[in-house]
């Protein structure tokens, strides 16, 4: 009889007082717990669970952790993986986040007891890291850096850009769409494959606010191509803004074709814009580096307030600058031999534990839409592809690459200190469900 059955369903206040929910009430907002209780009562009303199980069901439905974000071991071989949160932070940056999490002197001068300039230490550290930049400003991401620069320098005027550089960065984000929102008129020059300095020169006029160069980081055109260099463009007169994208502050010998802020500014760019969570290896942010006059215009623009970074970002960026080799750089520079040696160790451990595995040579990528075409030969472990879905839902989750019937776990973007965590995850995933 459904009516009798319903009478057995415990009232909300009774369930809330159940010892099974005491721990939940200490950890979560009362309304969150109440919603879980109401959902469990609804299940009991539908006969899906027993009335006596309402409290336990509500407790089980509440979150296990304060964030639904799950830790992931990135065994894809793609170092800067946008779907996996781009750059993993260094130990120093993680510690800095802890310090900045509470009250902090982000805009307060402790020596004088007066208001202090926000982000001054980071600004100085960026200038020291990039001597060719006389000033620096930080915003929420790379797109915001470009948006702010073009708005400050060219709103109501013209911005000249090559047709070969009007790219889609990813996830439907198209550069021309962003540029149009700045209020600058886009003047396209050249063709998809070839643009000369003469094309730009012919377009420069009294209305030119800036010449924009964008590093087409996620694709390469080969064959009959030509592009004007920054030095040539700098001679034209208007400020040259260069979106270098991936955020290398200094040249990296391992990525000879990747533009860096120091060389681009030294070549004559007025400002460079870049992401902080790609090759720089920091938290999500955007850099604006260059001549004081241009950076100052960006900083003073009203839009700058809307694109301001928080104390956590400031803290993590400063720490990343201090780190001798943040995790992204360490992953990029890991030699194929060192990765193969780690793979051999891992395979030995796994086989001893009864998990079939073998070492394999791998090909990794920089990722994050950067260094298209650069391959990173490395090493990893191949296991049964049937483990892939199991590893994905474990904590930490493990993401690899499935090829044919094998799951390949590339060690390039796995921190060496996480090899043991990876081994444990593989052993846990290999235990058949009926035995585990
Ligand atoms: C990644 C990238 C951007 C966007 O940077 P976000 O930090 O993702 O906003 C812009 N331009 C280029 C060339 C990029 O590579």
Short mmCIF file of C-alpha atoms and ligand atoms in Angstrom, two decimals:
data_model
loop_
_atom_site.label_atom_id
_atom_site.label_comp_id
_atom_site.label_asym_id
_atom_site.label_seq_id
_atom_site.Cartn_x
_atom_site.Cartn_y
_atom_site.Cartn_z
CA UNK A 1 0.00 0.00 0.00
CA UNK A 2 1.75 3.21 -1.12
CA UNK A 3 -0.16 5.37 1.42
CA UNK A 4 1.02 3.28 4.40
CA UNK A 5 4.50 3.20 2.98
CA UNK A 6 4.64 7.00 2.79
CA UNK A 7 3.66 7.35 6.41
CA UNK A 8 6.92 5.55 7.31
CA UNK A 9 9.10 8.15 5.64
CA UNK A 10 10.84 10.12 8.41
CA UNK A 11 10.15 13.86 8.71
CA UNK A 12 12.85 16.27 7.63
CA UNK A 13 13.70 17.51 11.15
CA UNK A 14 13.99 13.90 12.36
CA UNK A 15 16.40 13.02 9.54
CA UNK A 16 18.41 16.19 10.15
CA UNK A 17 18.87 15.08 13.77
CA UNK A 18 19.99 11.59 12.75
CA UNK A 19 23.59 10.85 13.91
CA UNK A 20 24.36 9.73 10.34
CA UNK A 21 24.22 13.41 9.34
CA UNK A 22 26.09 14.94 12.29
CA UNK A 23 29.41 15.00 10.47
CA UNK A 24 27.78 16.46 7.34
CA UNK A 25 26.15 19.27 9.35
CA UNK A 26 29.56 20.21 10.76
CA UNK A 27 31.07 20.40 7.27
CA UNK A 28 28.30 21.76 5.06
CA UNK A 29 25.79 24.58 5.04
CA UNK A 30 22.50 23.42 6.62
CA UNK A 31 20.55 24.13 3.42
CA UNK A 32 22.88 21.87 1.42
CA UNK A 33 22.27 19.01 3.85
CA UNK A 34 18.52 19.69 3.83
CA UNK A 35 18.41 19.49 0.03
CA UNK A 36 20.14 16.11 0.16
CA UNK A 37 17.63 14.93 2.79
CA UNK A 38 14.68 16.06 0.67
CA UNK A 39 16.06 14.26 -2.35
CA UNK A 40 16.50 11.08 -0.30
CA UNK A 41 12.91 11.42 1.04
CA UNK A 42 11.68 11.73 -2.56
CA UNK A 43 13.49 8.50 -3.43
CA UNK A 44 11.83 6.77 -0.47
CA UNK A 45 8.43 8.12 -1.54
CA UNK A 46 9.01 6.59 -4.99
CA UNK A 47 9.90 3.31 -3.33
CA UNK A 48 13.48 3.44 -4.66
CA UNK A 49 14.96 3.19 -1.16
CA UNK A 50 13.64 2.01 2.21
CA UNK A 51 12.31 4.75 4.55
CA UNK A 52 14.90 3.73 7.14
CA UNK A 53 17.68 4.42 4.63
CA UNK A 54 16.86 8.12 4.11
CA UNK A 55 19.52 9.58 6.45
CA UNK A 56 22.28 7.29 5.18
CA UNK A 57 21.33 8.03 1.57
CA UNK A 58 21.42 11.79 2.18
CA UNK A 59 24.84 11.51 3.85
CA UNK A 60 26.18 9.45 0.95
CA UNK A 61 24.92 11.98 -1.60
CA UNK A 62 26.84 14.87 -0.06
CA UNK A 63 30.23 15.83 -1.51
CA UNK A 64 33.28 13.91 -0.22
CA UNK A 65 35.59 16.89 -0.71
CA UNK A 66 35.21 20.69 -0.63
CA UNK A 67 35.68 20.91 -4.40
CA UNK A 68 34.25 18.74 -7.14
CA UNK A 69 37.52 19.21 -9.05
CA UNK A 70 39.46 15.96 -8.94
CA UNK A 71 43.23 15.61 -8.93
CA UNK A 72 44.49 14.14 -12.22
CA UNK A 73 47.75 12.45 -13.17
CA UNK A 74 48.39 13.68 -16.69
CA UNK A 75 49.84 10.70 -18.55
CA UNK A 76 48.76 11.99 -21.97
CA UNK A 77 52.24 13.23 -22.89
CA UNK A 78 50.72 16.67 -23.57
CA UNK A 79 52.48 19.01 -21.16
CA UNK A 80 50.13 22.01 -21.28
CA UNK A 81 46.72 20.36 -21.51
CA UNK A 82 43.93 22.94 -21.42
CA UNK A 83 41.29 20.35 -20.48
CA UNK A 84 43.46 19.29 -17.54
CA UNK A 85 44.06 22.77 -16.13
CA UNK A 86 47.14 23.74 -18.16
CA UNK A 87 50.22 24.35 -15.95
CA UNK A 88 50.58 22.41 -12.69
CA UNK A 89 51.92 24.83 -10.08
CA UNK A 90 55.35 24.53 -8.46
CA UNK A 91 55.68 23.68 -4.77
CA UNK A 92 56.59 27.31 -4.14
CA UNK A 93 53.49 28.59 -5.92
CA UNK A 94 51.30 26.18 -3.93
CA UNK A 95 52.84 27.44 -0.69
CA UNK A 96 52.33 31.05 -1.81
CA UNK A 97 48.62 30.32 -2.37
CA UNK A 98 48.36 29.16 1.23
CA UNK A 99 49.99 32.35 2.50
CA UNK A 100 47.81 34.60 0.37
CA UNK A 101 44.59 32.73 1.19
CA UNK A 102 43.91 34.68 4.37
CA UNK A 103 44.22 38.39 5.08
CA UNK A 104 47.37 39.65 3.42
CA UNK A 105 49.15 42.92 2.66
CA UNK A 106 48.24 42.85 -1.04
CA UNK A 107 47.41 46.59 -1.02
CA UNK A 108 48.88 47.67 2.29
CA UNK A 109 52.34 48.96 3.19
CA UNK A 110 53.24 47.34 6.48
CA UNK A 111 56.19 49.72 7.03
CA UNK A 112 54.14 52.91 6.86
CA UNK A 113 50.72 51.54 7.79
CA UNK A 114 49.27 53.12 4.66
CA UNK A 115 47.71 51.84 1.51
CA UNK A 116 50.32 50.26 -0.78
CA UNK A 117 50.52 49.58 -4.52
CA UNK A 118 48.92 46.33 -5.58
CA UNK A 119 51.26 43.80 -7.24
CA UNK A 120 54.36 46.01 -7.01
CA UNK A 121 56.70 43.12 -6.13
CA UNK A 122 55.47 41.03 -9.05
CA UNK A 123 55.87 43.97 -11.41
CA UNK A 124 59.47 44.43 -10.32
CA UNK A 125 60.16 40.69 -10.61
CA UNK A 126 58.77 40.61 -14.15
CA UNK A 127 60.90 43.57 -15.17
CA UNK A 128 63.96 41.85 -13.74
CA UNK A 129 63.10 38.62 -15.60
CA UNK A 130 62.58 40.48 -18.89
CA UNK A 131 65.15 43.31 -19.00
CA UNK A 132 63.82 44.54 -22.36
CA UNK A 133 60.50 45.38 -20.66
CA UNK A 134 60.56 48.70 -18.84
CA UNK A 135 57.11 48.02 -17.39
CA UNK A 136 54.74 45.11 -16.76
CA UNK A 137 51.05 44.64 -16.02
CA UNK A 138 49.12 41.46 -15.23
CA UNK A 139 45.51 40.65 -16.08
CA UNK A 140 43.23 37.61 -15.88
CA UNK A 141 44.42 35.69 -18.96
CA UNK A 142 46.15 35.97 -22.32
CA UNK A 143 42.98 36.97 -24.15
CA UNK A 144 42.38 39.74 -21.61
CA UNK A 145 45.95 41.01 -22.05
CA UNK A 146 45.42 41.34 -25.79
CA UNK A 147 41.95 42.85 -25.34
CA UNK A 148 43.24 45.48 -22.91
CA UNK A 149 46.27 46.43 -25.02
CA UNK A 150 44.36 46.80 -28.26
CA UNK A 151 41.55 48.70 -26.51
CA UNK A 152 43.97 51.08 -24.78
CA UNK A 153 46.07 51.71 -27.89
CA UNK A 154 43.59 51.52 -30.76
CA UNK A 155 39.93 51.88 -29.69
CA UNK A 156 38.23 54.22 -32.15
CA UNK A 157 41.25 53.91 -34.42
CA UNK A 158 42.71 51.18 -36.62
CA UNK A 159 44.66 48.04 -35.83
CA UNK A 160 46.59 46.47 -38.68
CA UNK A 161 46.91 42.69 -38.73
CA UNK A 162 48.00 40.08 -41.27
CA UNK A 163 45.34 37.80 -42.77
CA UNK A 164 47.64 34.90 -41.94
CA UNK A 165 47.37 35.65 -38.24
CA UNK A 166 43.60 35.97 -37.75
CA UNK A 167 43.51 32.65 -35.97
CA UNK A 168 41.08 30.64 -33.89
CA UNK A 169 42.88 29.87 -30.63
CA UNK A 170 40.59 27.02 -29.57
CA UNK A 171 37.12 26.27 -28.24
CA UNK A 172 35.59 28.69 -30.75
CA UNK A 173 37.69 31.65 -29.57
CA UNK A 174 38.49 33.59 -32.72
CA UNK A 175 40.91 36.46 -32.64
CA UNK A 176 39.00 38.75 -35.06
CA UNK A 177 35.87 38.45 -32.88
CA UNK A 178 37.85 39.57 -29.84
CA UNK A 179 39.50 42.44 -31.72
CA UNK A 180 36.14 43.76 -32.92
CA UNK A 181 34.93 44.10 -29.32
CA UNK A 182 37.78 46.56 -28.60
CA UNK A 183 36.15 49.20 -30.79
CA UNK A 184 39.21 49.30 -33.04
CA UNK A 185 38.70 48.92 -36.77
CA UNK A 186 40.47 45.83 -38.07
CA UNK A 187 42.58 46.50 -41.15
CA UNK A 188 43.56 43.16 -42.67
CA UNK A 189 46.66 43.07 -44.83
CA UNK A 190 48.45 40.47 -46.97
CA UNK A 191 47.16 36.97 -47.68
CA UNK A 192 46.80 33.77 -45.68
CA UNK A 193 50.27 32.54 -46.62
CA UNK A 194 52.23 35.69 -47.40
CA UNK A 195 52.33 39.14 -45.85
CA UNK A 196 55.22 41.55 -46.42
CA UNK A 197 56.29 44.61 -44.50
CA UNK A 198 55.17 46.60 -47.57
CA UNK A 199 51.60 45.37 -47.02
CA UNK A 200 51.66 46.82 -43.51
CA UNK A 201 53.40 50.02 -44.64
CA UNK A 202 50.70 50.65 -47.25
CA UNK A 203 48.01 50.37 -44.55
CA UNK A 204 49.65 52.69 -41.98
CA UNK A 205 47.98 56.08 -41.80
CA UNK A 206 46.94 58.82 -39.40
CA UNK A 207 44.22 56.57 -37.92
CA UNK A 208 46.55 53.67 -37.12
CA UNK A 209 46.51 52.92 -33.39
CA UNK A 210 48.67 49.81 -33.45
CA UNK A 211 50.20 47.13 -35.63
CA UNK A 212 49.34 43.69 -34.25
CA UNK A 213 51.32 40.51 -34.70
CA UNK A 214 49.90 37.24 -33.43
CA UNK A 215 51.93 34.09 -33.03
CA UNK A 216 49.86 31.41 -34.80
CA UNK A 217 50.78 28.93 -32.11
CA UNK A 218 48.42 26.06 -32.88
CA UNK A 219 49.14 25.51 -36.58
CA UNK A 220 51.91 25.90 -39.12
CA UNK A 221 51.74 26.86 -42.75
CA UNK A 222 54.44 25.29 -44.86
CA UNK A 223 55.57 25.99 -48.40
CA UNK A 224 55.32 29.36 -50.12
CA UNK A 225 55.06 31.58 -47.06
CA UNK A 226 56.34 34.93 -45.87
CA UNK A 227 55.75 37.04 -42.80
CA UNK A 228 57.15 40.40 -41.72
CA UNK A 229 59.49 40.35 -38.73
CA UNK A 230 58.96 42.41 -35.60
CA UNK A 231 62.07 44.50 -36.28
CA UNK A 232 60.78 45.46 -39.73
CA UNK A 233 57.36 46.38 -38.37
CA UNK A 234 58.87 48.45 -35.56
CA UNK A 235 60.31 50.77 -38.19
CA UNK A 236 56.86 51.71 -39.46
CA UNK A 237 56.05 54.09 -36.60
CA UNK A 238 52.90 52.89 -34.79
CA UNK A 239 53.38 50.75 -31.68
CA UNK A 240 53.79 47.06 -32.50
CA UNK A 241 51.80 44.77 -30.21
CA UNK A 242 52.88 41.11 -30.34
CA UNK A 243 50.71 38.34 -28.90
CA UNK A 244 53.36 35.66 -28.30
CA UNK A 245 50.74 33.39 -26.75
CA UNK A 246 52.65 30.74 -24.88
CA UNK A 247 54.36 32.98 -22.35
CA UNK A 248 58.06 32.13 -22.62
CA UNK A 249 59.78 35.07 -20.96
CA UNK A 250 63.24 34.04 -22.19
CA UNK A 251 64.32 31.86 -25.08
CA UNK A 252 64.17 28.12 -24.42
CA UNK A 253 66.84 26.18 -26.37
CA UNK A 254 64.48 23.20 -26.46
CA UNK A 255 61.88 25.25 -28.37
CA UNK A 256 63.90 27.24 -30.89
CA UNK A 257 60.86 28.40 -32.92
CA UNK A 258 58.85 29.62 -29.94
CA UNK A 259 58.90 33.42 -29.56
CA UNK A 260 59.83 34.81 -26.14
CA UNK A 261 59.11 38.16 -24.52
CA UNK A 262 62.74 39.26 -24.14
CA UNK A 263 63.76 38.75 -27.78
CA UNK A 264 60.47 40.09 -29.16
CA UNK A 265 60.79 43.32 -27.17
CA UNK A 266 64.50 43.60 -27.98
CA UNK A 267 63.55 43.34 -31.66
CA UNK A 268 61.42 46.45 -31.29
CA UNK A 269 57.92 45.43 -30.18
CA UNK A 270 56.27 48.11 -28.03
CA UNK A 271 54.39 45.48 -26.00
CA UNK A 272 54.03 41.73 -25.86
CA UNK A 273 51.03 39.90 -24.46
CA UNK A 274 51.08 36.29 -23.29
CA UNK A 275 49.39 33.63 -21.19
CA UNK A 276 50.88 32.84 -17.78
CA UNK A 277 49.59 29.26 -17.56
CA UNK A 278 51.22 27.82 -20.67
CA UNK A 279 55.01 27.63 -21.02
CA UNK A 280 55.63 30.09 -18.18
CA UNK A 281 54.11 27.45 -15.92
CA UNK A 282 52.05 29.63 -13.59
CA UNK A 283 48.39 30.15 -12.69
CA UNK A 284 45.86 31.48 -15.20
CA UNK A 285 46.82 35.10 -15.96
CA UNK A 286 47.92 37.31 -18.83
CA UNK A 287 51.13 39.32 -19.14
CA UNK A 288 51.48 42.76 -20.70
CA UNK A 289 55.19 43.58 -20.95
CA UNK A 290 56.97 46.39 -22.73
CA UNK A 291 57.49 50.11 -23.03
CA UNK A 292 56.28 52.12 -20.06
CA UNK A 293 54.12 54.46 -22.18
CA UNK A 294 52.10 51.58 -23.70
CA UNK A 295 51.87 49.45 -20.54
CA UNK A 296 50.83 52.54 -18.57
CA UNK A 297 48.03 53.25 -21.06
CA UNK A 298 46.77 49.70 -20.54
CA UNK A 299 47.05 49.94 -16.75
CA UNK A 300 45.18 53.28 -16.65
CA UNK A 301 42.36 52.16 -18.95
CA UNK A 302 39.03 51.70 -17.10
CA UNK A 303 38.80 48.15 -18.46
CA UNK A 304 41.92 47.24 -16.46
CA UNK A 305 39.87 47.20 -13.25
CA UNK A 306 37.54 44.59 -14.72
CA UNK A 307 40.48 42.39 -15.71
CA UNK A 308 42.36 42.66 -12.42
CA UNK A 309 43.90 39.53 -10.91
CA UNK A 310 43.34 38.49 -7.32
CA UNK A 311 45.83 38.08 -4.50
CA UNK A 312 46.09 34.32 -5.13
CA UNK A 313 47.21 34.85 -8.72
CA UNK A 314 49.69 37.57 -7.70
CA UNK A 315 51.18 35.26 -5.08
CA UNK A 316 51.46 32.23 -7.37
CA UNK A 317 52.97 34.23 -10.23
CA UNK A 318 55.65 35.72 -7.99
CA UNK A 319 56.54 32.24 -6.70
CA UNK A 320 56.66 30.81 -10.25
CA UNK A 321 59.17 33.51 -11.24
CA UNK A 322 61.41 32.46 -8.34
CA UNK A 323 61.32 28.75 -9.13
CA UNK A 324 64.47 27.36 -10.79
CA UNK A 325 62.39 25.07 -13.01
CA UNK A 326 58.58 25.04 -12.65
CA UNK A 327 56.87 21.71 -13.42
CA UNK A 328 56.04 22.67 -17.04
CA UNK A 329 59.70 23.43 -17.81
CA UNK A 330 60.81 20.29 -16.00
CA UNK A 331 58.39 18.19 -18.05
CA UNK A 332 59.48 19.82 -21.31
CA UNK A 333 63.15 19.30 -20.56
CA UNK A 334 62.94 15.69 -19.33
CA UNK A 335 65.15 13.57 -21.59
CA UNK A 336 63.83 10.51 -23.42
CA UNK A 337 66.44 8.43 -21.53
CA UNK A 338 65.28 9.60 -18.09
CA UNK A 339 61.65 8.92 -18.99
CA UNK A 340 62.54 5.46 -20.34
CA UNK A 341 64.42 4.67 -17.11
CA UNK A 342 61.39 5.69 -15.02
CA UNK A 343 59.16 3.58 -17.28
CA UNK A 344 61.42 0.54 -16.75
CA UNK A 345 61.24 0.99 -12.97
CA UNK A 346 57.48 1.33 -13.08
CA UNK A 347 57.05 -1.75 -15.26
CA UNK A 348 59.23 -3.80 -12.91
CA UNK A 349 57.07 -2.75 -9.93
CA UNK A 350 53.83 -3.44 -11.80
CA UNK A 351 54.86 -6.84 -13.10
CA UNK A 352 56.00 -7.85 -9.59
CA UNK A 353 52.54 -6.83 -8.36
CA UNK A 354 50.89 -8.95 -11.06
CA UNK A 355 49.84 -6.11 -13.37
CA UNK A 356 50.82 -6.87 -16.99
CA UNK A 357 52.73 -3.86 -18.35
CA UNK A 358 55.56 -3.07 -20.72
CA UNK A 359 57.78 -0.08 -21.38
CA UNK A 360 57.12 1.82 -24.62
CA UNK A 361 58.64 4.72 -26.52
CA UNK A 362 56.23 7.67 -26.67
CA UNK A 363 55.76 10.93 -28.53
CA UNK A 364 54.64 13.86 -26.42
CA UNK A 365 53.59 17.38 -27.34
CA UNK A 366 53.90 20.83 -25.81
CA UNK A 367 50.14 21.42 -26.06
CA UNK A 368 48.10 24.43 -24.98
CA UNK A 369 48.02 25.44 -28.60
CA UNK A 370 51.77 26.00 -28.49
CA UNK A 371 54.76 24.80 -30.49
CA UNK A 372 52.63 23.04 -33.09
CA UNK A 373 54.73 20.44 -34.83
CA UNK A 374 57.26 19.99 -32.02
CA UNK A 375 57.42 16.35 -30.97
CA UNK A 376 58.81 15.28 -27.64
CA UNK A 377 60.21 11.75 -27.77
CA UNK A 378 59.78 10.11 -24.38
CA UNK A 379 58.94 6.96 -22.52
CA UNK A 380 55.96 5.42 -20.85
CA UNK A 381 54.12 2.30 -19.84
CA UNK A 382 51.60 0.34 -21.90
CA UNK A 383 48.84 -1.55 -20.09
CA UNK A 384 45.53 -3.17 -20.99
CA UNK A 385 43.17 -0.57 -22.55
CA UNK A 386 40.36 -1.96 -20.38
CA UNK A 387 41.98 -0.12 -17.45
CA UNK A 388 41.38 3.32 -19.02
CA UNK A 389 37.80 3.89 -17.83
CA UNK A 390 38.62 2.52 -14.36
CA UNK A 391 41.66 4.79 -13.98
CA UNK A 392 39.59 7.80 -15.06
CA UNK A 393 37.15 7.49 -12.18
CA UNK A 394 39.68 6.72 -9.45
CA UNK A 395 41.09 9.39 -7.14
CA UNK A 396 43.49 10.68 -8.33
CA UNK A 397 42.22 10.11 -11.85
CA UNK A 398 44.76 8.90 -14.39
CA UNK A 399 44.42 10.01 -18.03
CA UNK A 400 46.51 8.34 -20.73
CA UNK A 401 46.18 7.70 -24.45
CA UNK A 402 44.38 4.68 -25.84
CA UNK A 403 45.95 3.25 -28.98
CA UNK A 404 44.45 0.06 -30.42
CA UNK A 405 43.94 -2.25 -27.40
CA UNK A 406 46.56 -0.59 -25.22
CA UNK A 407 46.51 2.29 -22.80
CA UNK A 408 49.77 4.20 -23.08
CA UNK A 409 50.78 6.21 -20.03
CA UNK A 410 53.41 8.76 -21.09
CA UNK A 411 55.57 9.82 -18.14
CA UNK A 412 56.61 13.21 -19.57
CA UNK A 413 53.96 15.25 -17.76
CA UNK A 414 53.89 13.00 -14.68
CA UNK A 415 56.09 14.46 -11.94
CA UNK A 416 58.80 11.90 -10.97
CA UNK A 417 57.57 12.04 -7.36
CA UNK A 418 54.17 10.86 -8.62
CA UNK A 419 55.48 7.62 -10.17
CA UNK A 420 54.60 5.77 -6.95
CA UNK A 421 51.10 7.28 -7.02
CA UNK A 422 50.71 6.13 -10.62
CA UNK A 423 51.88 2.60 -9.72
CA UNK A 424 49.38 2.45 -6.86
CA UNK A 425 46.58 3.70 -9.12
CA UNK A 426 47.37 1.03 -11.70
CA UNK A 427 47.42 -1.70 -9.07
CA UNK A 428 44.09 -0.53 -7.64
CA UNK A 429 42.53 -0.40 -11.11
CA UNK A 430 43.77 -3.89 -11.92
CA UNK A 431 42.05 -5.58 -8.98
CA UNK A 432 38.98 -7.28 -10.49
CA UNK A 433 35.80 -5.78 -9.04
CA UNK A 434 34.62 -9.13 -7.62
CA UNK A 435 37.84 -9.49 -5.63
CA UNK A 436 38.31 -5.84 -4.64
C1 LIG B 1 46.67 30.76 -25.70
C2 LIG B 1 46.72 31.94 -26.56
C3 LIG B 1 45.86 33.03 -26.32
C4 LIG B 1 44.83 33.02 -25.23
O1 LIG B 1 45.41 33.02 -23.97
P1 LIG B 1 44.49 32.59 -22.69
O2 LIG B 1 45.43 32.71 -21.55
O3 LIG B 1 44.02 31.22 -22.96
O4 LIG B 1 43.39 33.57 -22.63
C5 LIG B 1 45.95 34.13 -27.15
N1 LIG B 1 46.84 34.16 -28.17
C6 LIG B 1 47.69 33.14 -28.43
C7 LIG B 1 48.65 33.26 -29.57
C8 LIG B 1 47.65 31.99 -27.63
O5 LIG B 1 48.48 30.98 -27.90
#
